[in-house]
CSV table of C-alpha atoms in Angstrom, one decimal:
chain,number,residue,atom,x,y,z
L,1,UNK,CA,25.2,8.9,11.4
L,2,UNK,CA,27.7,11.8,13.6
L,3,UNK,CA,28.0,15.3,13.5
L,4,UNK,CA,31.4,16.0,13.0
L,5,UNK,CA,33.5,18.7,14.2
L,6,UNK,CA,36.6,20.5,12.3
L,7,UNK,CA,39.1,21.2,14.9
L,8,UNK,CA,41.6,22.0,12.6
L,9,UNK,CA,44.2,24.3,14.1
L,10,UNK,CA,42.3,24.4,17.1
L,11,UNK,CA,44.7,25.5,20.1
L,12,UNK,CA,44.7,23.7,23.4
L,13,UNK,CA,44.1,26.7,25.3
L,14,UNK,CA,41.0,27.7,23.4
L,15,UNK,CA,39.2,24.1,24.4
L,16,UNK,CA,37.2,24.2,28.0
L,17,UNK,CA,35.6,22.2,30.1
L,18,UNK,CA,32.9,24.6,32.4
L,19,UNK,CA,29.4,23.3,34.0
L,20,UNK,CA,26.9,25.7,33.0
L,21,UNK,CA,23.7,26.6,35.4
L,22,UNK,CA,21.7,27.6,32.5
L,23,UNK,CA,22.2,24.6,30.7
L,24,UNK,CA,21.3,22.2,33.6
L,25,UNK,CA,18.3,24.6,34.6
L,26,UNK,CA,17.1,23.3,30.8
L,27,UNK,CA,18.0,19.7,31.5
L,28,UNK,CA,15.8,20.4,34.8
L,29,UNK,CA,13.2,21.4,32.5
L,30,UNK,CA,13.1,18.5,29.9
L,31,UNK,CA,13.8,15.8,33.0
L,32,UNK,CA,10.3,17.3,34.4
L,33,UNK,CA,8.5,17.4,30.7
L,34,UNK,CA,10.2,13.8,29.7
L,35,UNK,CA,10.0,12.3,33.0
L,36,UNK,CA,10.3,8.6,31.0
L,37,UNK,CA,14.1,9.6,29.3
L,38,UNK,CA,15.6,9.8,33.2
L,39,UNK,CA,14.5,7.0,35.2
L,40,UNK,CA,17.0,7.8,37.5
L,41,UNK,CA,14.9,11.0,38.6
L,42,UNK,CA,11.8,10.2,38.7
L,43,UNK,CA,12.0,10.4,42.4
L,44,UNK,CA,13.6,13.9,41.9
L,45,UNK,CA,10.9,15.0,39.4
L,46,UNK,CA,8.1,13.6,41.5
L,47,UNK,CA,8.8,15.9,44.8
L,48,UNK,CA,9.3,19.3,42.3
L,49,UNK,CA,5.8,18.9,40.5
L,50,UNK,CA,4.6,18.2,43.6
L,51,UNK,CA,5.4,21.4,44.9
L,52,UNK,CA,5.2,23.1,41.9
L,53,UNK,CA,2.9,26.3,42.1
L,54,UNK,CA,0.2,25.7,39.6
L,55,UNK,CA,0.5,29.1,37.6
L,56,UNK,CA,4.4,28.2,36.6
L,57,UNK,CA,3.3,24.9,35.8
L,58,UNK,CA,0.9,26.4,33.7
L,59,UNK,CA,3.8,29.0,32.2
L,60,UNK,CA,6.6,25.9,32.1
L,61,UNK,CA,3.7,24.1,29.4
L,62,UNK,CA,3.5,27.5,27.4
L,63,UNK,CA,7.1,26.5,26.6
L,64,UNK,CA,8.1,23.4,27.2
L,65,UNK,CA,8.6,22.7,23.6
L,66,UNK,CA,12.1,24.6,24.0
L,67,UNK,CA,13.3,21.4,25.6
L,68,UNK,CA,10.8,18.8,25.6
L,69,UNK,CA,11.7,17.4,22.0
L,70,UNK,CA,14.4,19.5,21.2
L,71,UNK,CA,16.9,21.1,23.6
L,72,UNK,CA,17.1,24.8,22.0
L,73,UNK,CA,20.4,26.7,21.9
L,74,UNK,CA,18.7,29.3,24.1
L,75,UNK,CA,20.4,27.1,26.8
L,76,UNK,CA,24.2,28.1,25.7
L,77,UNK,CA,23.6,31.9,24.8
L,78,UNK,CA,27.4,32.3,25.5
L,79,UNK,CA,27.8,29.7,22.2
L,80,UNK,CA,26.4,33.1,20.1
L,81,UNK,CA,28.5,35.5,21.7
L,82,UNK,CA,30.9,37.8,19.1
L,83,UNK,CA,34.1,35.9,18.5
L,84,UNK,CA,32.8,32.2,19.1
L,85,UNK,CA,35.3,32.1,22.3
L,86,UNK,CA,32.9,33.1,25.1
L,87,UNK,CA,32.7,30.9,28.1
L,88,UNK,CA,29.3,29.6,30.6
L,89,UNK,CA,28.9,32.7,32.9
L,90,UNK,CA,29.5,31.2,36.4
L,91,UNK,CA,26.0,31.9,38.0
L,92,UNK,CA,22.4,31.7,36.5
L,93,UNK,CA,22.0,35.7,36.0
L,94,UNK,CA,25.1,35.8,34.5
L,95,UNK,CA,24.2,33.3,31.6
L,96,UNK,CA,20.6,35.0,31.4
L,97,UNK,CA,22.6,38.6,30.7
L,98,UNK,CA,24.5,36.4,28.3
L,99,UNK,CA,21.4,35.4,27.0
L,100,UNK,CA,20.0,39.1,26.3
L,101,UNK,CA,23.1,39.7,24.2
L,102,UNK,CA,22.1,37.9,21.5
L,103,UNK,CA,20.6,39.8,18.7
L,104,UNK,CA,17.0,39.3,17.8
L,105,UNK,CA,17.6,37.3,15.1
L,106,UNK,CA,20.0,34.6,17.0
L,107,UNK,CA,17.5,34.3,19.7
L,108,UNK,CA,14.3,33.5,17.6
L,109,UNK,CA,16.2,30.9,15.3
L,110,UNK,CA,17.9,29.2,18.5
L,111,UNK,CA,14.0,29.4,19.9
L,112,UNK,CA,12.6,28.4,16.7
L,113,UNK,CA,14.6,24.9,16.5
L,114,UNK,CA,11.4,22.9,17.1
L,115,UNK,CA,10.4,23.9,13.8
L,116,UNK,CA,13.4,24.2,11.9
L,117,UNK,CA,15.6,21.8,12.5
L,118,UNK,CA,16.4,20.6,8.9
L,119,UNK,CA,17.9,24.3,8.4
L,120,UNK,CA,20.1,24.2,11.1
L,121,UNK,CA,22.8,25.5,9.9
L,122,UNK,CA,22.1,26.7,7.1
L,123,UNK,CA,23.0,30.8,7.3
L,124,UNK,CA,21.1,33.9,6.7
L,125,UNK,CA,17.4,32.7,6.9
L,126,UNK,CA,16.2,36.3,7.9
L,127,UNK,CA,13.3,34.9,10.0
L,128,UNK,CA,12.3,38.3,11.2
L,129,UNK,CA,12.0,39.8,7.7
L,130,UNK,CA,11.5,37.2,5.1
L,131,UNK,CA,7.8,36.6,4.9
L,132,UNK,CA,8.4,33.2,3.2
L,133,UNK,CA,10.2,31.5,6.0
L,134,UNK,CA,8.0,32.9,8.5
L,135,UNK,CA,5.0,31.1,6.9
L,136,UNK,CA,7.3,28.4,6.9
L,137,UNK,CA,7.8,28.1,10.6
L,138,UNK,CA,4.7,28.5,11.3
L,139,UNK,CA,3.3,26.0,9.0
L,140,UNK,CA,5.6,23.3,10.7
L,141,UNK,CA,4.7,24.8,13.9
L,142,UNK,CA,1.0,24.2,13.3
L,143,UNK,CA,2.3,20.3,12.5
L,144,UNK,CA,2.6,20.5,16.3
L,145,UNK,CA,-0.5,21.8,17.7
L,146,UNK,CA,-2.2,25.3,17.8
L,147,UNK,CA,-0.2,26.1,21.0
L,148,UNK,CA,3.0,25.9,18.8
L,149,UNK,CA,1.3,28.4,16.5
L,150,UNK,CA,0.8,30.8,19.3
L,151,UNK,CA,3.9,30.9,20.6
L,152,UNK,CA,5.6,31.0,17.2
L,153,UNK,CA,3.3,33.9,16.2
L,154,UNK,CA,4.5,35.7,19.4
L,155,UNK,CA,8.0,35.2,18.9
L,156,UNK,CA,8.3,36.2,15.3
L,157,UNK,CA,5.7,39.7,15.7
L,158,UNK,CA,7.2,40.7,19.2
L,159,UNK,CA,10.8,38.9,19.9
L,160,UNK,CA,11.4,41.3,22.8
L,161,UNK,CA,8.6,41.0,24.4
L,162,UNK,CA,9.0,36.7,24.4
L,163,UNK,CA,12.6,37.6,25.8
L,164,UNK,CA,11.8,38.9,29.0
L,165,UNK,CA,8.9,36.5,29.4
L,166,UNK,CA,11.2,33.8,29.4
L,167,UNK,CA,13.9,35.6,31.9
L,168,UNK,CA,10.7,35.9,33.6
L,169,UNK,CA,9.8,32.1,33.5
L,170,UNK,CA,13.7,31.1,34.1
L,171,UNK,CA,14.2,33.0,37.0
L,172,UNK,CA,11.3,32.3,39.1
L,173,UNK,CA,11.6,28.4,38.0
L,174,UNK,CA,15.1,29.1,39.8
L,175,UNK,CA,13.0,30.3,43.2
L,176,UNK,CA,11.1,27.5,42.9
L,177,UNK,CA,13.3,24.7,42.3
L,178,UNK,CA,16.8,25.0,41.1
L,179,UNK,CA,18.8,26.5,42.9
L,180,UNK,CA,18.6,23.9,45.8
L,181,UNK,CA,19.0,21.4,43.1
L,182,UNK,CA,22.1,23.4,41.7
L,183,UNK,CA,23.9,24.3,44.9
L,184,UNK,CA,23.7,20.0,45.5
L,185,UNK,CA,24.9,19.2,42.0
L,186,UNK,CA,27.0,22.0,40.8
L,187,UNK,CA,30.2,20.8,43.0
L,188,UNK,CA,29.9,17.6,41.4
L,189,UNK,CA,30.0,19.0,38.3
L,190,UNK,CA,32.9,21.7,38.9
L,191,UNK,CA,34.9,18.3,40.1
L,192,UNK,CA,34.3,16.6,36.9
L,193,UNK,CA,35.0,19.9,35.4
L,194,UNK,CA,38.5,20.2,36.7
L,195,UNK,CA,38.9,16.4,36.0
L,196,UNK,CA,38.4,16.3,32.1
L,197,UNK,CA,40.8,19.9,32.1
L,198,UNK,CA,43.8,17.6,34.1
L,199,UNK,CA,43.3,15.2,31.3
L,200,UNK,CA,42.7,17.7,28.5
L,201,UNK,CA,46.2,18.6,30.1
L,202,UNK,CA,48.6,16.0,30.8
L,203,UNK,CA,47.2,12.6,28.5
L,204,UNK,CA,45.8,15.1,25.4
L,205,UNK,CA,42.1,15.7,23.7
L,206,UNK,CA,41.9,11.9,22.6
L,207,UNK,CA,42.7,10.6,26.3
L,208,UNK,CA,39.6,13.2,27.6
L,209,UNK,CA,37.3,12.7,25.0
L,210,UNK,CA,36.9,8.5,25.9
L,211,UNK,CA,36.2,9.6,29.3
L,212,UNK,CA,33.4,11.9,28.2
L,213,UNK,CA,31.6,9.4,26.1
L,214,UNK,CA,32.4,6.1,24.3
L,215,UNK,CA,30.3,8.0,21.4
L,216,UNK,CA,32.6,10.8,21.2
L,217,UNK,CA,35.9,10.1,19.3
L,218,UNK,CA,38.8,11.8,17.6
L,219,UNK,CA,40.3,10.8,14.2
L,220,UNK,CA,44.2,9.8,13.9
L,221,UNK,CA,45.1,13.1,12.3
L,222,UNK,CA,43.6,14.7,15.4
L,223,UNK,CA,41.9,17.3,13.3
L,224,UNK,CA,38.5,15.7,13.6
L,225,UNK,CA,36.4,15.0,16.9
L,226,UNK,CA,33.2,12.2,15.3
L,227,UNK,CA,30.0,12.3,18.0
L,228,UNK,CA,27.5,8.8,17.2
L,229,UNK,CA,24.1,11.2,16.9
L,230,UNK,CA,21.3,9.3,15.4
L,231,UNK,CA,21.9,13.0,13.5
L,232,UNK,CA,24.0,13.8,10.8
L,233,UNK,CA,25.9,17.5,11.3
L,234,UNK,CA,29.0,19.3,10.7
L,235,UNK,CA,30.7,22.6,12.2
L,236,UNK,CA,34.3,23.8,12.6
L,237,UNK,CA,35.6,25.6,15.5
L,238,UNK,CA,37.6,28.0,13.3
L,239,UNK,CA,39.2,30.9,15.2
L,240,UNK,CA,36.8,30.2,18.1
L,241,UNK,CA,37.1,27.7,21.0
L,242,UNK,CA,35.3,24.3,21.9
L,243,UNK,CA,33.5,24.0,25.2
L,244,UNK,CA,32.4,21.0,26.7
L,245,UNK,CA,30.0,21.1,29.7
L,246,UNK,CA,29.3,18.6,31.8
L,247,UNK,CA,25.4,17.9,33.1
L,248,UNK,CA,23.7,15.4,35.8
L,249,UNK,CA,20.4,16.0,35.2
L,250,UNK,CA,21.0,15.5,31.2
L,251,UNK,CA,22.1,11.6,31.5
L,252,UNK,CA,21.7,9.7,29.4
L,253,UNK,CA,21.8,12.6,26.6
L,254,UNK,CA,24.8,13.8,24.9
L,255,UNK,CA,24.5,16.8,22.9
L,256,UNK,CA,26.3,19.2,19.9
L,257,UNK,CA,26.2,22.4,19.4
L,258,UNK,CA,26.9,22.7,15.9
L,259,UNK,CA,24.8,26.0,14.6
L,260,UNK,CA,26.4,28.2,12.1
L,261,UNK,CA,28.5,30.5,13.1
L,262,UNK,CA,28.2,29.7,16.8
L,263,UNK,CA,31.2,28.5,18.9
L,264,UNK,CA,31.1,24.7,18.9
L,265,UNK,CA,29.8,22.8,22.3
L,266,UNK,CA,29.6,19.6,23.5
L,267,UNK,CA,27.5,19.0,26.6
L,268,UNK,CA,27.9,15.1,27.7
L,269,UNK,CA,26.5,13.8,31.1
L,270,UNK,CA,28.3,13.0,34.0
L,271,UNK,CA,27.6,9.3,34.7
L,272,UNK,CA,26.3,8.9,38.2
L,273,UNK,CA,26.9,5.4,40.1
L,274,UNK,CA,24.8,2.6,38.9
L,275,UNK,CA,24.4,3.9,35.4
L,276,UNK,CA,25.9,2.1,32.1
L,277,UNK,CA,27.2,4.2,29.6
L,278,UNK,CA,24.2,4.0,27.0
L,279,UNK,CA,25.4,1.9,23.8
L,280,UNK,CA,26.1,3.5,20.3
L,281,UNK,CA,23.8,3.6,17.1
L,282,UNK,CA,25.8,1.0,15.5
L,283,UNK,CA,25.3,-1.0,19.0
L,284,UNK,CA,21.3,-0.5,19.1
L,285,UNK,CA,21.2,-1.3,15.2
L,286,UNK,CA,23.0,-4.9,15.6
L,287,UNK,CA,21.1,-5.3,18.4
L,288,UNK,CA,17.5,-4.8,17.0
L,289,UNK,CA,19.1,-6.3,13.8
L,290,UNK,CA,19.7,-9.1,15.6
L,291,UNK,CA,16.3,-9.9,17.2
L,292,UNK,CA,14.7,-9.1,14.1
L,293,UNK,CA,14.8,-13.0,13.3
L,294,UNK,CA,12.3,-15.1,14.4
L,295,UNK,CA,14.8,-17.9,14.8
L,296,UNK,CA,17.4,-15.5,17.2
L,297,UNK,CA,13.7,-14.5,18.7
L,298,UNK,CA,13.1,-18.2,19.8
L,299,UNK,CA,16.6,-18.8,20.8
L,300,UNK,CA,16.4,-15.5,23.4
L,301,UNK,CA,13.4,-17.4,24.7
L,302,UNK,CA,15.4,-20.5,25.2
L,303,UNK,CA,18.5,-18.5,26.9
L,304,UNK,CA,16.3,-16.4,28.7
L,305,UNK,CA,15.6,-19.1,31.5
L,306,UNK,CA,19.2,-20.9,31.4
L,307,UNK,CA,22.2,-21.4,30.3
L,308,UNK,CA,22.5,-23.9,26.9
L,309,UNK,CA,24.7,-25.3,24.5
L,310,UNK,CA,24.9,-25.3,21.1
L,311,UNK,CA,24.1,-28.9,20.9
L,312,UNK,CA,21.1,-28.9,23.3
L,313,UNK,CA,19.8,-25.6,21.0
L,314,UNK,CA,19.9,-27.4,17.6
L,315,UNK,CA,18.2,-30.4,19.4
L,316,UNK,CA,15.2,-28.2,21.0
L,317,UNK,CA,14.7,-26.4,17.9
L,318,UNK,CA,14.9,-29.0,15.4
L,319,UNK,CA,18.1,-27.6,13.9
L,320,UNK,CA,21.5,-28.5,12.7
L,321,UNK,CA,24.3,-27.0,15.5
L,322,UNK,CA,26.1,-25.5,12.6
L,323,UNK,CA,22.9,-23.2,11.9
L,324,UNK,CA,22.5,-22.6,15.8
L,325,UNK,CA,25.8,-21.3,15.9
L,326,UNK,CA,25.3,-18.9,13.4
L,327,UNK,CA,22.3,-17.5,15.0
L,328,UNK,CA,24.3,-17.6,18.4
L,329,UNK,CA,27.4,-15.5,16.7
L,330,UNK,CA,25.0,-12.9,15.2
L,331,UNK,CA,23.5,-12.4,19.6
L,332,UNK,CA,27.2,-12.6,20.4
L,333,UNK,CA,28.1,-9.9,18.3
L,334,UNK,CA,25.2,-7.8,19.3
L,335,UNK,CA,26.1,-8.2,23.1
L,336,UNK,CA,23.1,-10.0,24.2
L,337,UNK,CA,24.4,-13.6,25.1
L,338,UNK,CA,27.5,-14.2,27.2
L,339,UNK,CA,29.3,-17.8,26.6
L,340,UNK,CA,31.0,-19.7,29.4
L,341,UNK,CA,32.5,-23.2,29.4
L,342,UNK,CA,32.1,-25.8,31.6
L,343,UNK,CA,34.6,-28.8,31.2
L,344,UNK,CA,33.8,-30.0,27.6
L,345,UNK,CA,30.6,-27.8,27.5
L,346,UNK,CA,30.2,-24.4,26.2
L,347,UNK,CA,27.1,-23.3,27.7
L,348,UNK,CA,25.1,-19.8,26.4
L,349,UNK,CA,22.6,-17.3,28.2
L,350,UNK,CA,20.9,-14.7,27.3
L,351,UNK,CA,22.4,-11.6,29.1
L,352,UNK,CA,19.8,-10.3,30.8
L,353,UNK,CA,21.2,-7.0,32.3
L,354,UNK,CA,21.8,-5.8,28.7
L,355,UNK,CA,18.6,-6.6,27.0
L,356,UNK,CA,16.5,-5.4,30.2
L,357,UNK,CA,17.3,-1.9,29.0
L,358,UNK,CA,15.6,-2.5,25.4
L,359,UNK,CA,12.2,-2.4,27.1
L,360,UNK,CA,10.2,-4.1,29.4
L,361,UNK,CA,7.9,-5.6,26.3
L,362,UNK,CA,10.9,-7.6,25.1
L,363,UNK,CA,11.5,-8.8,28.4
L,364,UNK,CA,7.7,-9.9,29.5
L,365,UNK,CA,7.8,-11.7,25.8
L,366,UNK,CA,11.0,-13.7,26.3
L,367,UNK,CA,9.9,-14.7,29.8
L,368,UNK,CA,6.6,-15.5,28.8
């Protein structure tokens, strides 16, 4: 599964690479919501709900389903801009004026993604006049608690009013918190920034995209830029542009942009030290293809606590090596043994760095 971008005639000047404030202060957000998706800022997330005065906790909840589950557009107003070739503004009241230029319409079906997501780009829904999808979105609203239903209600009788509640909530949640967290990270992000725009420059698109993401690729006609989503989703840049922006908070999630008639986006993380580059789909499906077994399950058992070979497998398991080593090729492929030899021996271990980050619950039962 991808979403796929058309970049067919798509000139090099029109493509960008430009942090955003708006879109980390909503990485902020979901990194405090989901504190469990960024391990690496738990320490972070800690100290600012620590501090956090009660009341904007209370009015971060009312909302938090704008980037809890789903990480709405709202984040990348300048995406919905007139002509599709509007940048990030450069400061967090610049994006939030951005923001206020979107029509009505654009802002409750960016806001409304929660609920809507299998029209995503599908055009002309008329959610502020069609009574039918209004019932709609609030019926899968209400799939989601009565606090959904609220909100929803809210946005789609008063959509101006919700609009300058949420400048509200965004700008003091920048008092409170973000801007000392922005003025630490946003110079790592401008440097990364002007890195991927020396690439985009002197080694071409393909060359920048593998440094973005091992799940973002172009095809050989160049016309095509594939993103591994667990998604399926298609856009075309058109006579518009293609940003990419760049988050810290946001690891280990890459995300498109692909609603209709809004200017394509890619915002990818900037890998920190210490942090793997998270495996593809096709990776995680081998892997948990892989394990699936109960034979592979008892082999990860065995290599779990030492390194073995083939011979000394078939003999603990009552097997015949030739069916070991098939077992073993199918971990091998899915990346969770390594193979070393030793003289006349070619030992195998279970790679424990790797499957560590399938859970703690595989780990406990393999070390049991």
């Amino acid at each position: 599964m991808s979403v796929r971008i058309d970049i067919t005639g798509l000139a090099p000047e029109r493509i960008h690479v430009v942090p955003s404030p708006l879109n980390e202060l909503g990485m902020a957000l979901h990194a405090l919501s989901e504190p469990g998706h960024h391990p690496g800022l738990q320490g972070w997330a800690t100290a600012v709900s620590a501090r956090l005065d009660p009341c904007l906790a209370d009015r971060m909840c009312e909302a938090d389903f704008l980037w809890r589950s789903t990480f709405s557009d709202v984040f990348a107003p300048f995406a919905g801009l007139p002509g599709q070739s509007a940048l990030p503004g450069a400061t967090l009241a610049e994006e939030l004026d951005q923001l206020d230029k979107l029509t009505d319409e654009q802002f409750v079906d960016a806001a409304l993604e929660f609920t809507c997501q299998s029209t995503y780009t599908e055009p002309d829904r008329n959610l502020l006049a069609d009574p039918a999808v209004q019932q709609r979105a609030l019926d899968l609203a209400a799939a989601r608690g009565p606090h959904q239903v609220l909100f929803t209600r809210r946005l789609l009788d008063d959509p101006p009013a919700v609009r300058t509640w949420l400048r509200g909530l965004l700008q003091d949640c920048d008092e409170a918190f973000f801007a000392d967290t922005w003025a630490r990270l946003s110079h790592q992000l401008a440097a990364d920034a002007r890195h991927k725009t020396e690439l985009l420059r002197r080694r071409g698109l393909g060359e920048a995209l593998k440094s973005i993401s091992g799940a973002v690729s172009l095809d050989e006609s160049g016309h095509r830029i594939t993103v591994d989503k667990v998604s399926d989703g298609q856009t075309t840049t058109g006579q518009g542009g293609l940003v990419f922006v760049p988050t810290s908070l946001g690891w280990p999630h890459l995300m498109v942009l692909h609603r209709k008639d809004w200017q394509a986006s890619i915002t990818y993380p900037v890998r920190a030290p210490g942090l793997s580059a998270p495996p593809t789909v096709e990776q995680l499906t081998r892997r948990m293809s892989a394990l699936a077994h109960p034979v592979r399950m008892r082999l990860c058992r065995h290599l779990a606590r030492g390194s073995y070979t083939t011979g000394e497998l078939a003999d603990a398991h009552g097997m015949t090596a030739p069916e070991i080593s098939r077992h073993l090729t199918v971990l091998k492929k899915a990346g969770l043994i390594t193979t070393r030899r030793r003289g006349r021996y070619v030992q195998h271990q279970l790679d424990i760095s790797v499957v560590s980050r399938l859970g703690s619950d595989f780990i406990e039962g393999v070390l049991r």
